[in-house]
Coordinates of C-alpha atoms and ligand atoms in Angstrom, one line a residue:
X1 CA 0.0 0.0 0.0
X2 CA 1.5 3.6 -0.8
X3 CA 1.8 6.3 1.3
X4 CA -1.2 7.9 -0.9
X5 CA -3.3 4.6 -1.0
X6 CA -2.9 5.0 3.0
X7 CA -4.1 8.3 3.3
X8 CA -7.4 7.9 1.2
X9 CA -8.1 4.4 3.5
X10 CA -7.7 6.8 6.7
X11 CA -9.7 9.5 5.0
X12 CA -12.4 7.3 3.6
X13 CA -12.5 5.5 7.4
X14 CA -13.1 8.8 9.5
X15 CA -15.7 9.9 6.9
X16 CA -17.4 6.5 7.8
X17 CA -17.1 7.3 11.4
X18 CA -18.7 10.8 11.2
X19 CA -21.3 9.8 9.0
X20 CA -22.4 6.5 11.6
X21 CA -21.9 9.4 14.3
X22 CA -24.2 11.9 13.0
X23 CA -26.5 9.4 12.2
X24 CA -26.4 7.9 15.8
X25 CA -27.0 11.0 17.3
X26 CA -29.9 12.0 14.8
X27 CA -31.5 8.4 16.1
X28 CA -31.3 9.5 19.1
X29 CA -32.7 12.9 19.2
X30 CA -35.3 11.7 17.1
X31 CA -35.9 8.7 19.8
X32 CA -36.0 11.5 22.9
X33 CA -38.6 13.5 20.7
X34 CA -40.7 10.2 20.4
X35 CA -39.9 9.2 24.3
X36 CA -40.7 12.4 25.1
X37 CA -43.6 12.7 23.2
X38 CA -45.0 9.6 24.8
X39 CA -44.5 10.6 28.0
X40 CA -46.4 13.9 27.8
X41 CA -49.7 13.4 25.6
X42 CA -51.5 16.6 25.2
X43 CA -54.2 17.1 27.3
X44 CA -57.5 17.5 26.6
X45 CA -59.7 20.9 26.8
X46 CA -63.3 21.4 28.5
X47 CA -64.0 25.1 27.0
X48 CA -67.3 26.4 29.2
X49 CA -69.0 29.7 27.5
X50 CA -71.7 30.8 29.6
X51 CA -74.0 33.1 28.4
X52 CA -75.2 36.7 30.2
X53 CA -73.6 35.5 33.8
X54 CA -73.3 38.1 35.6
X55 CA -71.5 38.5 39.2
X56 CA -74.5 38.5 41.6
X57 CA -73.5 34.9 42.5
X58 CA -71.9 32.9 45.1
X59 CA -68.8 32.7 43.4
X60 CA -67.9 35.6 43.5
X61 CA -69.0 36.3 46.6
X62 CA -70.5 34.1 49.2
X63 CA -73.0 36.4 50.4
X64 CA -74.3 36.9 46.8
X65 CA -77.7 35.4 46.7
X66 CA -77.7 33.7 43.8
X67 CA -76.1 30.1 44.7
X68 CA -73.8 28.2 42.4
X69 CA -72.5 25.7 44.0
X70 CA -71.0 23.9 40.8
X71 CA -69.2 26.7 39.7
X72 CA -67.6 26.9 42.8
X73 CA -66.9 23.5 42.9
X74 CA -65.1 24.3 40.0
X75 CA -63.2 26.7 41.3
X76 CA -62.2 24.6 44.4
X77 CA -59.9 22.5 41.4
X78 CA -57.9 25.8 40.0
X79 CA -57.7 29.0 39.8
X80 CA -60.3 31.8 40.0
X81 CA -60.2 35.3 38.5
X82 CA -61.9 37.4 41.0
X83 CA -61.3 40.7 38.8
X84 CA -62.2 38.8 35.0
X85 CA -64.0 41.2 32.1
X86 CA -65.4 40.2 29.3
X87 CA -63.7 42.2 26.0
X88 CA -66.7 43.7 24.9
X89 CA -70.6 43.8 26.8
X90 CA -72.1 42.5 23.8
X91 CA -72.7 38.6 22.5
X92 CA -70.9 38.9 19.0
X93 CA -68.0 41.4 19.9
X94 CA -67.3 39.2 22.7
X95 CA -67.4 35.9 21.6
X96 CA -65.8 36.3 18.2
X97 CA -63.0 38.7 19.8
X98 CA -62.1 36.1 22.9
X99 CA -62.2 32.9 20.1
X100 CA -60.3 35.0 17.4
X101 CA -57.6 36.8 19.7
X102 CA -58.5 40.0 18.4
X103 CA -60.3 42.5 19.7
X104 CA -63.0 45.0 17.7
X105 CA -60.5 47.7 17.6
X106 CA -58.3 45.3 15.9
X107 CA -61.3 43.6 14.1
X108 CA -63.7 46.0 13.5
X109 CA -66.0 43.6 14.8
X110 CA -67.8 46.1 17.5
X111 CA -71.9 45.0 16.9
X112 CA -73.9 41.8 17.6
X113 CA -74.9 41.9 13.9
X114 CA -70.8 42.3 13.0
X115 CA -70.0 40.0 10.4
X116 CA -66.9 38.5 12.2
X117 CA -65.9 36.2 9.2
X118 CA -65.6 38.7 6.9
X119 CA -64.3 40.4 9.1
X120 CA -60.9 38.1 9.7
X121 CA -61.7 35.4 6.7
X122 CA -57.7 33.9 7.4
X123 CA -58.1 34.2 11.2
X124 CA -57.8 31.1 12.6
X125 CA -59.8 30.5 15.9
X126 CA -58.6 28.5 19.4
X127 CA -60.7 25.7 17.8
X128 CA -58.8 25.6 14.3
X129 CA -55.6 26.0 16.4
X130 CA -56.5 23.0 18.2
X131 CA -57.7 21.1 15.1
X132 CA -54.4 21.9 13.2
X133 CA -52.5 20.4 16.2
X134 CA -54.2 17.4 15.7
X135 CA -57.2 17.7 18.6
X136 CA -60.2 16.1 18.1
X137 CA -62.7 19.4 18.0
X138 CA -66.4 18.8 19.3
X139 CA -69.1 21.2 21.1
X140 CA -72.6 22.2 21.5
X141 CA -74.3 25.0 22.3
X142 CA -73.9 28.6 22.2
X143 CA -70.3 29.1 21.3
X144 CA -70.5 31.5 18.6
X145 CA -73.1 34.1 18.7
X146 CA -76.1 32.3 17.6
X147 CA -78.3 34.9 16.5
X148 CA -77.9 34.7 12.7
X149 CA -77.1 31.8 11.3
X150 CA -74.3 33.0 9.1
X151 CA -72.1 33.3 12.8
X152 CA -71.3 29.8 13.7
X153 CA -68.0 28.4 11.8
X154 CA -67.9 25.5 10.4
X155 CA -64.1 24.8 10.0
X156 CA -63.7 25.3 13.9
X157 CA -65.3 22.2 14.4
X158 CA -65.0 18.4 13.5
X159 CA -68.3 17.9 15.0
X160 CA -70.7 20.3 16.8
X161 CA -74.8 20.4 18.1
X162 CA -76.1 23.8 17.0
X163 CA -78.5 24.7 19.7
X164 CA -82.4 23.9 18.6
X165 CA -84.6 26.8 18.7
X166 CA -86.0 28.2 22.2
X167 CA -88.8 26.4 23.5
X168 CA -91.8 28.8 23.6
X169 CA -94.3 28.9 26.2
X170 CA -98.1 29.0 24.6
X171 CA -98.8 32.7 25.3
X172 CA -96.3 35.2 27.1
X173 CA -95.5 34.5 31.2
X174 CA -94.6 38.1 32.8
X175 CA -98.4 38.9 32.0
X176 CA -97.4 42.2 30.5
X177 CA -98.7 41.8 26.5
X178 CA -97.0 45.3 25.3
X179 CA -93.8 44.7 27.5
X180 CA -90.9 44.1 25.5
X181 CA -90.8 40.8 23.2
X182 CA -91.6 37.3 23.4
X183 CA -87.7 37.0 23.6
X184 CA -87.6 39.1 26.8
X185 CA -90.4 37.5 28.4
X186 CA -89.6 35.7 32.1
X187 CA -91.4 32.9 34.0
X188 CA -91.4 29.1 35.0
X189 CA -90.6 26.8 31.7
X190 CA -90.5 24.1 30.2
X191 CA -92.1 22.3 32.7
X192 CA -89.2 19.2 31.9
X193 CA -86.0 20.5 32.0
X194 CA -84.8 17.9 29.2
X195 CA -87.3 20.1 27.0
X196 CA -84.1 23.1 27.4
X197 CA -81.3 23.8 24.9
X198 CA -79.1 23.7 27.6
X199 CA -80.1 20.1 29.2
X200 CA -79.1 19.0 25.4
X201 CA -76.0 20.7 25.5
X202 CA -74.8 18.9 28.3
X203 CA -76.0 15.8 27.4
X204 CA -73.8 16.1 24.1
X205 CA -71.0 16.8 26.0
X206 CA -71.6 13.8 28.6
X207 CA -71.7 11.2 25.6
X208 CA -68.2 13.2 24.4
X209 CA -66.8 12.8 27.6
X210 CA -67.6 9.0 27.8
X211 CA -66.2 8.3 24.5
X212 CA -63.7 6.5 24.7
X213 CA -60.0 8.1 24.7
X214 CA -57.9 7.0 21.5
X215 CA -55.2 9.0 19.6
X216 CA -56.3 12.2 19.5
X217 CA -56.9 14.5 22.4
X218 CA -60.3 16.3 22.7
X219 CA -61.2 19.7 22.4
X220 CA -64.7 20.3 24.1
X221 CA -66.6 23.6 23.5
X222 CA -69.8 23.3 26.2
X223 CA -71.6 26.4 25.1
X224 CA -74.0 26.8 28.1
X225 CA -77.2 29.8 26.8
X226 CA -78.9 30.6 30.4
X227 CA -79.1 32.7 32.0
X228 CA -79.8 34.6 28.3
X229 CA -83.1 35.9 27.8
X230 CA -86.1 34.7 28.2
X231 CA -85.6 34.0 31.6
X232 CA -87.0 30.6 31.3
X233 CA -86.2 27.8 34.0
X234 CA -87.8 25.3 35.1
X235 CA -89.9 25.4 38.2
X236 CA -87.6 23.4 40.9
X237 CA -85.1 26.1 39.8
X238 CA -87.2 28.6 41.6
X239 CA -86.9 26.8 44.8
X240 CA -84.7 29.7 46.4
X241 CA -86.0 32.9 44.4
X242 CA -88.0 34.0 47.1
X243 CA -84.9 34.7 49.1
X244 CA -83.8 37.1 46.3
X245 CA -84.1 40.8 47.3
X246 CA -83.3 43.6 45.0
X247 CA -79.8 45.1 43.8
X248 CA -78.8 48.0 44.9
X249 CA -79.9 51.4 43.2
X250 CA -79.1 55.5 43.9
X251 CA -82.1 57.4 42.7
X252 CA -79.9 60.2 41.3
X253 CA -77.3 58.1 39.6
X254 CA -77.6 59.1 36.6
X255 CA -77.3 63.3 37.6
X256 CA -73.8 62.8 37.0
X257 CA -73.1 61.0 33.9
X258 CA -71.6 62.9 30.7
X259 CA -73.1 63.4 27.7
X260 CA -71.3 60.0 26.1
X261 CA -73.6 57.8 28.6
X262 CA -76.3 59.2 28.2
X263 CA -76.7 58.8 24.5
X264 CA -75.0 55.5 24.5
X265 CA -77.1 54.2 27.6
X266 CA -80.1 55.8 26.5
X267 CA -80.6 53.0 23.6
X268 CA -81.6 50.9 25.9
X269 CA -83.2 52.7 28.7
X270 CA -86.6 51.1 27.6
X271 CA -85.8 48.2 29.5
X272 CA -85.5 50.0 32.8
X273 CA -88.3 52.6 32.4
X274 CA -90.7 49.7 30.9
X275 CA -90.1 48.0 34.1
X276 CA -90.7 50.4 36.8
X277 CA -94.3 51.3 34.5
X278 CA -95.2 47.8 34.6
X279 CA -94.0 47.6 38.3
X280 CA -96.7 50.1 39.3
X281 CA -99.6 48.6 37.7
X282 CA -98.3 44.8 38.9
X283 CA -96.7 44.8 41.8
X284 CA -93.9 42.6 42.0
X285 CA -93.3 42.4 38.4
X286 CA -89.7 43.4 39.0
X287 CA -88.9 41.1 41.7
X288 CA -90.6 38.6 39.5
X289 CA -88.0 39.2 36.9
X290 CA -84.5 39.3 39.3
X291 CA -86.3 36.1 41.0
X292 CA -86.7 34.4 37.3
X293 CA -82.9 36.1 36.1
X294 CA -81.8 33.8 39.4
X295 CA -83.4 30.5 38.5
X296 CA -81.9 31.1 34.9
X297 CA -78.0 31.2 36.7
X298 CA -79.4 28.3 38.8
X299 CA -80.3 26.2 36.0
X300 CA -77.2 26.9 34.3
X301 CA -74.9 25.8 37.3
X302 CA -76.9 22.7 37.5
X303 CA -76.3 21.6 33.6
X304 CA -72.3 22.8 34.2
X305 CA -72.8 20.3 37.4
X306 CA -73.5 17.1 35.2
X307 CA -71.0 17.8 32.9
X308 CA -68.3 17.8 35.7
X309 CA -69.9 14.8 37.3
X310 CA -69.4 13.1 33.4
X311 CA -66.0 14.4 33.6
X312 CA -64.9 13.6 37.5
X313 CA -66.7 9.7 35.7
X314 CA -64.2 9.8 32.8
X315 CA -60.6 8.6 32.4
X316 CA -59.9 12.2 31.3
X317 CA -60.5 13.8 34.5
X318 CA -56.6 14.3 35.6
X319 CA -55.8 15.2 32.0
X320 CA -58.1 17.9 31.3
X321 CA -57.6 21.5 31.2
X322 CA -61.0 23.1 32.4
X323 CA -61.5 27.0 30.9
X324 CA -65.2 28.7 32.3
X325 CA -65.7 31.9 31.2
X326 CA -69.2 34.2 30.9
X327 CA -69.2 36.6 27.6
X328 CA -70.4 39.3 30.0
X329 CA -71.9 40.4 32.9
X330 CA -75.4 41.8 32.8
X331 CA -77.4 44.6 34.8
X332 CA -80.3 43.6 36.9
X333 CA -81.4 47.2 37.5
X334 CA -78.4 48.7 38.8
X335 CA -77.4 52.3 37.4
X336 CA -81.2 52.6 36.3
X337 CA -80.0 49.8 33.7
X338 CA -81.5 46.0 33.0
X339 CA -79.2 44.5 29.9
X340 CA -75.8 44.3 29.2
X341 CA -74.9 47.0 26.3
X342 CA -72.9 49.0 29.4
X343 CA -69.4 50.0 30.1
X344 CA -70.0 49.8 34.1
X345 CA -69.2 47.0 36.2
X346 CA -71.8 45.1 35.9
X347 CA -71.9 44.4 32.7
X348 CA -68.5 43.6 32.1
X349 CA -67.4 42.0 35.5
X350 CA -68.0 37.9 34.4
X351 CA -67.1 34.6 36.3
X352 CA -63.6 33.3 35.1
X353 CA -62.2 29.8 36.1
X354 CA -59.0 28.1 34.5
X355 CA -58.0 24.6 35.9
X356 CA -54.9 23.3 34.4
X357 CA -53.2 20.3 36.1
X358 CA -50.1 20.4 37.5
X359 CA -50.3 24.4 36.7
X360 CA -52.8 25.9 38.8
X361 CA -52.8 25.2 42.6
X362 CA -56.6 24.2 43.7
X363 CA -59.3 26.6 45.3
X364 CA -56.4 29.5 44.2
X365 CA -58.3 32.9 43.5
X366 CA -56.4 35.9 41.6
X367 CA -57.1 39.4 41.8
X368 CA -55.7 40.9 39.3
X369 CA -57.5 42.4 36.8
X370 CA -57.6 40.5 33.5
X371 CA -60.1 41.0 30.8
X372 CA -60.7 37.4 28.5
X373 CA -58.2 38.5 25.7
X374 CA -56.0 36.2 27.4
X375 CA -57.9 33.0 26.8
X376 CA -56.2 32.6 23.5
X377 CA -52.9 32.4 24.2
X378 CA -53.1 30.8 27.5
X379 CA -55.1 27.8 26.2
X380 CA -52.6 27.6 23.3
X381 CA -48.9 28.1 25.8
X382 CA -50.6 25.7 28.5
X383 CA -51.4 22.7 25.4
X384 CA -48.1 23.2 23.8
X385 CA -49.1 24.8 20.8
X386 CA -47.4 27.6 18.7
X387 CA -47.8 30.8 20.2
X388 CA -50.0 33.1 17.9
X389 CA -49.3 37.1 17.7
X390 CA -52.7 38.5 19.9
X391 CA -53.9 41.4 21.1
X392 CA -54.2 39.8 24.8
X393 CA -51.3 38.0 26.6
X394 CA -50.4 34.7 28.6
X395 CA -52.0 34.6 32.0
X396 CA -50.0 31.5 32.8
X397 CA -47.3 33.7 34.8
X398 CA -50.8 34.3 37.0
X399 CA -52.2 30.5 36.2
X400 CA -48.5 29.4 38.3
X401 CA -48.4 32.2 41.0
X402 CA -51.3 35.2 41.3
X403 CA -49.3 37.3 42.5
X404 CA -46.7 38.1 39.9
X405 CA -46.6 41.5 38.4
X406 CA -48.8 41.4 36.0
X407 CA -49.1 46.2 34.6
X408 CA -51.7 45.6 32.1
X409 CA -55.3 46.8 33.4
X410 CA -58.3 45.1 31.4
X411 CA -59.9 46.7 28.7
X412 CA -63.1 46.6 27.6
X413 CA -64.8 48.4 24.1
X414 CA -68.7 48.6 23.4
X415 CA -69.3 50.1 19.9
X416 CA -66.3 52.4 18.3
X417 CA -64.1 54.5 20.6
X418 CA -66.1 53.9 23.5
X419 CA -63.1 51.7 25.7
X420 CA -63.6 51.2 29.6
X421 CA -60.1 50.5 31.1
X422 CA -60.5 48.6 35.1
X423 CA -57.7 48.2 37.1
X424 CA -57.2 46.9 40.6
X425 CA -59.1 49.9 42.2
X426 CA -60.2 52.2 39.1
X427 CA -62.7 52.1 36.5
X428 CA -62.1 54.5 33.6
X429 CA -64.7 55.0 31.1
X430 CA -64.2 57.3 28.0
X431 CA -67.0 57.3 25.6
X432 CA -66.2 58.3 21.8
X433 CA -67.4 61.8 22.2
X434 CA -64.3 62.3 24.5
X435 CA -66.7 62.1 27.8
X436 CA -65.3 60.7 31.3
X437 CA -66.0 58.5 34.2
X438 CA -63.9 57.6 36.6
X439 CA -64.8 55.2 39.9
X440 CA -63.0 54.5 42.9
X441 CA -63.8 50.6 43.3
X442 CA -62.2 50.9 47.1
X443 CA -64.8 52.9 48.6
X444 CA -67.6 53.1 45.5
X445 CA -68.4 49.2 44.7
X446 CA -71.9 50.6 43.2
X447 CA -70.0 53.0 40.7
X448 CA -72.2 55.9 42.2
X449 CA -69.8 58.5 42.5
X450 CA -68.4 59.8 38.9
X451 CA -65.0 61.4 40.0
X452 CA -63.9 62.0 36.4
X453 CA -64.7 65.5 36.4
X454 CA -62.5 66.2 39.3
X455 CA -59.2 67.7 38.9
X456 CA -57.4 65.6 41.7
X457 CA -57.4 62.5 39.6
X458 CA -56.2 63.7 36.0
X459 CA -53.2 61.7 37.2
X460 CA -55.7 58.5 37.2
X461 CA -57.5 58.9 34.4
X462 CA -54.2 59.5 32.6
X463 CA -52.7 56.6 34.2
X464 CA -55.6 54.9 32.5
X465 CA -56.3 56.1 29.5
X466 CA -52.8 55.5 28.2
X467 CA -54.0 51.6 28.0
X468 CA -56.8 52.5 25.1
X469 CA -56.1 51.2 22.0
X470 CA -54.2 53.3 19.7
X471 CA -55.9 52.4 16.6
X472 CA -59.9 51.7 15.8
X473 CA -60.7 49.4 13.2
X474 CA -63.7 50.7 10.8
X475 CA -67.0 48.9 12.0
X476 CA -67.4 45.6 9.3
X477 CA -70.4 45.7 7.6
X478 CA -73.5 43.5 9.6
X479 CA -74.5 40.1 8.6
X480 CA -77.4 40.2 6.6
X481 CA -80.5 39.0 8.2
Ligands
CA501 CA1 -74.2 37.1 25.9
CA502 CA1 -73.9 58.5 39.7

């Protein structure tokens, strides 16, 4: 062999050498991706919409009178937001921005009749997320705004129940013919409470919780409609409603409210001032109607309570990330208001629960203030899945420890330029006409006391109103009817 023969042999043998090595350790990563991905299956997703929930319950607070004890069993598993708002006080604007990650000023999406599609036609939802990651996707109910037809998306879904249409009583219940609609009508139905949407929506979701667990991990969207008008329940819902007194009201409340509430709030004052007319002719109509509002949020707890006792039945109980979330609050005539369609409080202050295991601690509440932007990326950081640009943020710093730091306040829009921005003590209101409100949550829980007119707290309000979005979408056309 020559001394150039010898060379090539040595050459040829380390190239040998590195190729077997590189290959060897490309085996190997690839077998630590498949160990590891063995090890750690995704887990599945219970996604809980609740509809018009507002936060007169015992939740929230345990003096509240209206009970829910399944919510708060709930809770006891994870972590509760004390200080949760919805996006937007309205059905559409709220649902499609909290399943989209993007909110109307980024969407244009600010109306219940918004056509969200058109809207975003390439924006993918959490559900299309979860079906490109290879989740099964399944739900029932009232996920996206039902109203027109046109609203619910397909491609979100491998299989879904749309809700039937609303049982209707024979003639109207609140015996007041010329009040309001059929739709806003309150009373005890169906006399069987398998005859409601929501009894079917849970039973979907039982059946999808007892199937059995293969490959694919499950994505379930339980899209809950009471306590949504008409305040329907049925009777054995009603059991406690005579313990139900009236909210809290200031006769003058409305003496100091700028000229943007007014017109805004003013849409819908009918609702109010038709109920304090019929109130004087039938007495008791109104208490009929909190008492009715109560039974709905009853009800509601009761159908979330079978689907937990299907899922505490199932395999998937340990492996199941639970997400409960209303898509706002809802006045019950506080601030001279009964609806939602309202920057205050009430009508943005919802129940918020997140379970994750081995994430959240159990019966952990967290006050920070968070508005449901976040529910889009934390469902997609806590599953594993590629983070998506949003206008909201990861609350899994708060999911691990509620007390991290945690600057932003939440924000809340209802129609354009009209943004309400709450932190830990402050709500700050600013309608699109430039008008203010400003209420110190530490001494005025009842937002009585508009301070936004007072020169001591410029600081506040500009504290605040640096948080409003700096652009606003043009409002998308509406969905035809
Ligand atoms: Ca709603
Ligand atoms: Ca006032």
């Amino acid at each position: 062999m020559t001394e150039h023969q010898r060379i090539r042999c040595w050459d040829v043998f380390w190239k040998c050498v590195r190729r077997d090595a590189v290959q060897m350790l490309l085996v190997c990563l690839a077998g630590a991706f498949v160990i590891t991905g063995e090890a750690k299956p995704k887990p599945d997703v219970l996604f809980v919409a609740i509809d018009d929930m507002n936060d007169w319950i015992s939740l929230l607070d345990p003096e509240a009178p209206i009970k829910t004890p399944n919510l708060e069993r709930l809770a006891g598993r994870g972590m509760l937001f004390t200080r949760a708002y919805c996006i937007s006080p309205a059905c559409n604007p709220s649902r499609s921005a909290l399943l989209t990650g993007l909110r109307p000023s980024t969407s244009g999406v600010y109306a219940n009749n918004s056509d969200w599609r058109k809207a975003l036609p390439k924006r993918r939802t959490i559900m299309q997320q979860f079906r490109a990651a290879g989740y099964s996707v399944r739900g029932a109910g009232k996920i996206f705004h039902h109203k027109a037809k046109g609203f619910h998306d397909e491609d979100s879904f491998d299989d879904f129940q749309m809700m039937a249409p609303q049982n209707m009583p024979p003639k109207k219940l609140n015996q007041s013919p010329e009040y309001g609609s059929r739709n806003t009508d309150w009373g005890v139905w169906p006399p069987d409470e398998k005859e409601t949407i929501d009894f079917r929506t849970a039973n979907y979701c039982i059946e999808a919780l007892r199937s059995p667990v293969r490959d694919k991990p499950l994505f379930l969207a339980c899209g809950i409609f009471k306590p949504h008008s008409p305040f329907f329940a049925p009777g054995e819902y009603f059991r406690d409603a005579g313990k139900i007194g009236l909210p809290p009201r200031r006769v003058d409340d409305w003496n100091d409210l700028p000229d943007g509430a007014q017109s805004l709030m003013g849409r819908t004052k009918w609702f109010w001032n038709g109920m304090t007319r019929l109130d004087r002719r039938l007495p008791g109509s109104y208490r009929d109607f909190i008492q009715a509002y109560a039974a709905c949020c009853s009800f509601a707890d009761a159908q979330l309570g079978r689907v937990l006792d299907a899922l505490d039945a199932s395999p998937r109980r340990d492996r199941t990330i639970v997400v409960l979330w209303s898509d706002h609050g809802f006045h019950l005539g506080e601030k001279d208001h009964i609806e939602k369609f309202a920057l205050w409080e009430k009508s943005n202050h919802v129940p918020f629960i997140v379970v994750a295991p081995g994430v959240t601690g159990k019966g952990v509440r967290c006050s920070r203030p968070v508005d449901l932007s976040v529910v889009y990326p934390t469902l997609l950081e806590l599953c594993g899945l590629p983070a998506v640009e949003c206008d909201g943020v990861s609350a899994v710093p708060l999911l691990r420890d509620p007390r991290s730091e945690w600057k932003r306040p939440a924000l809340m829009t209802y129609g354009r330029g009209n943004h309400a921005v709450r932190s830990e003590r402050w709500r700050y209101i600013r309608y699109a006409d430039g008008s203010e409100e400003l209420y110190d949550h530490d001494v005025d829980p009842h937002e009585w006391s508009n301070l936004a007119r007072r020169v001591e707290y410029e600081g506040v309000k500009a504290s605040h109103r640096r948080w409003l979005p700096s652009k606003e979408a043009k409002e998308v056309a509406g969905l035809k009817r």
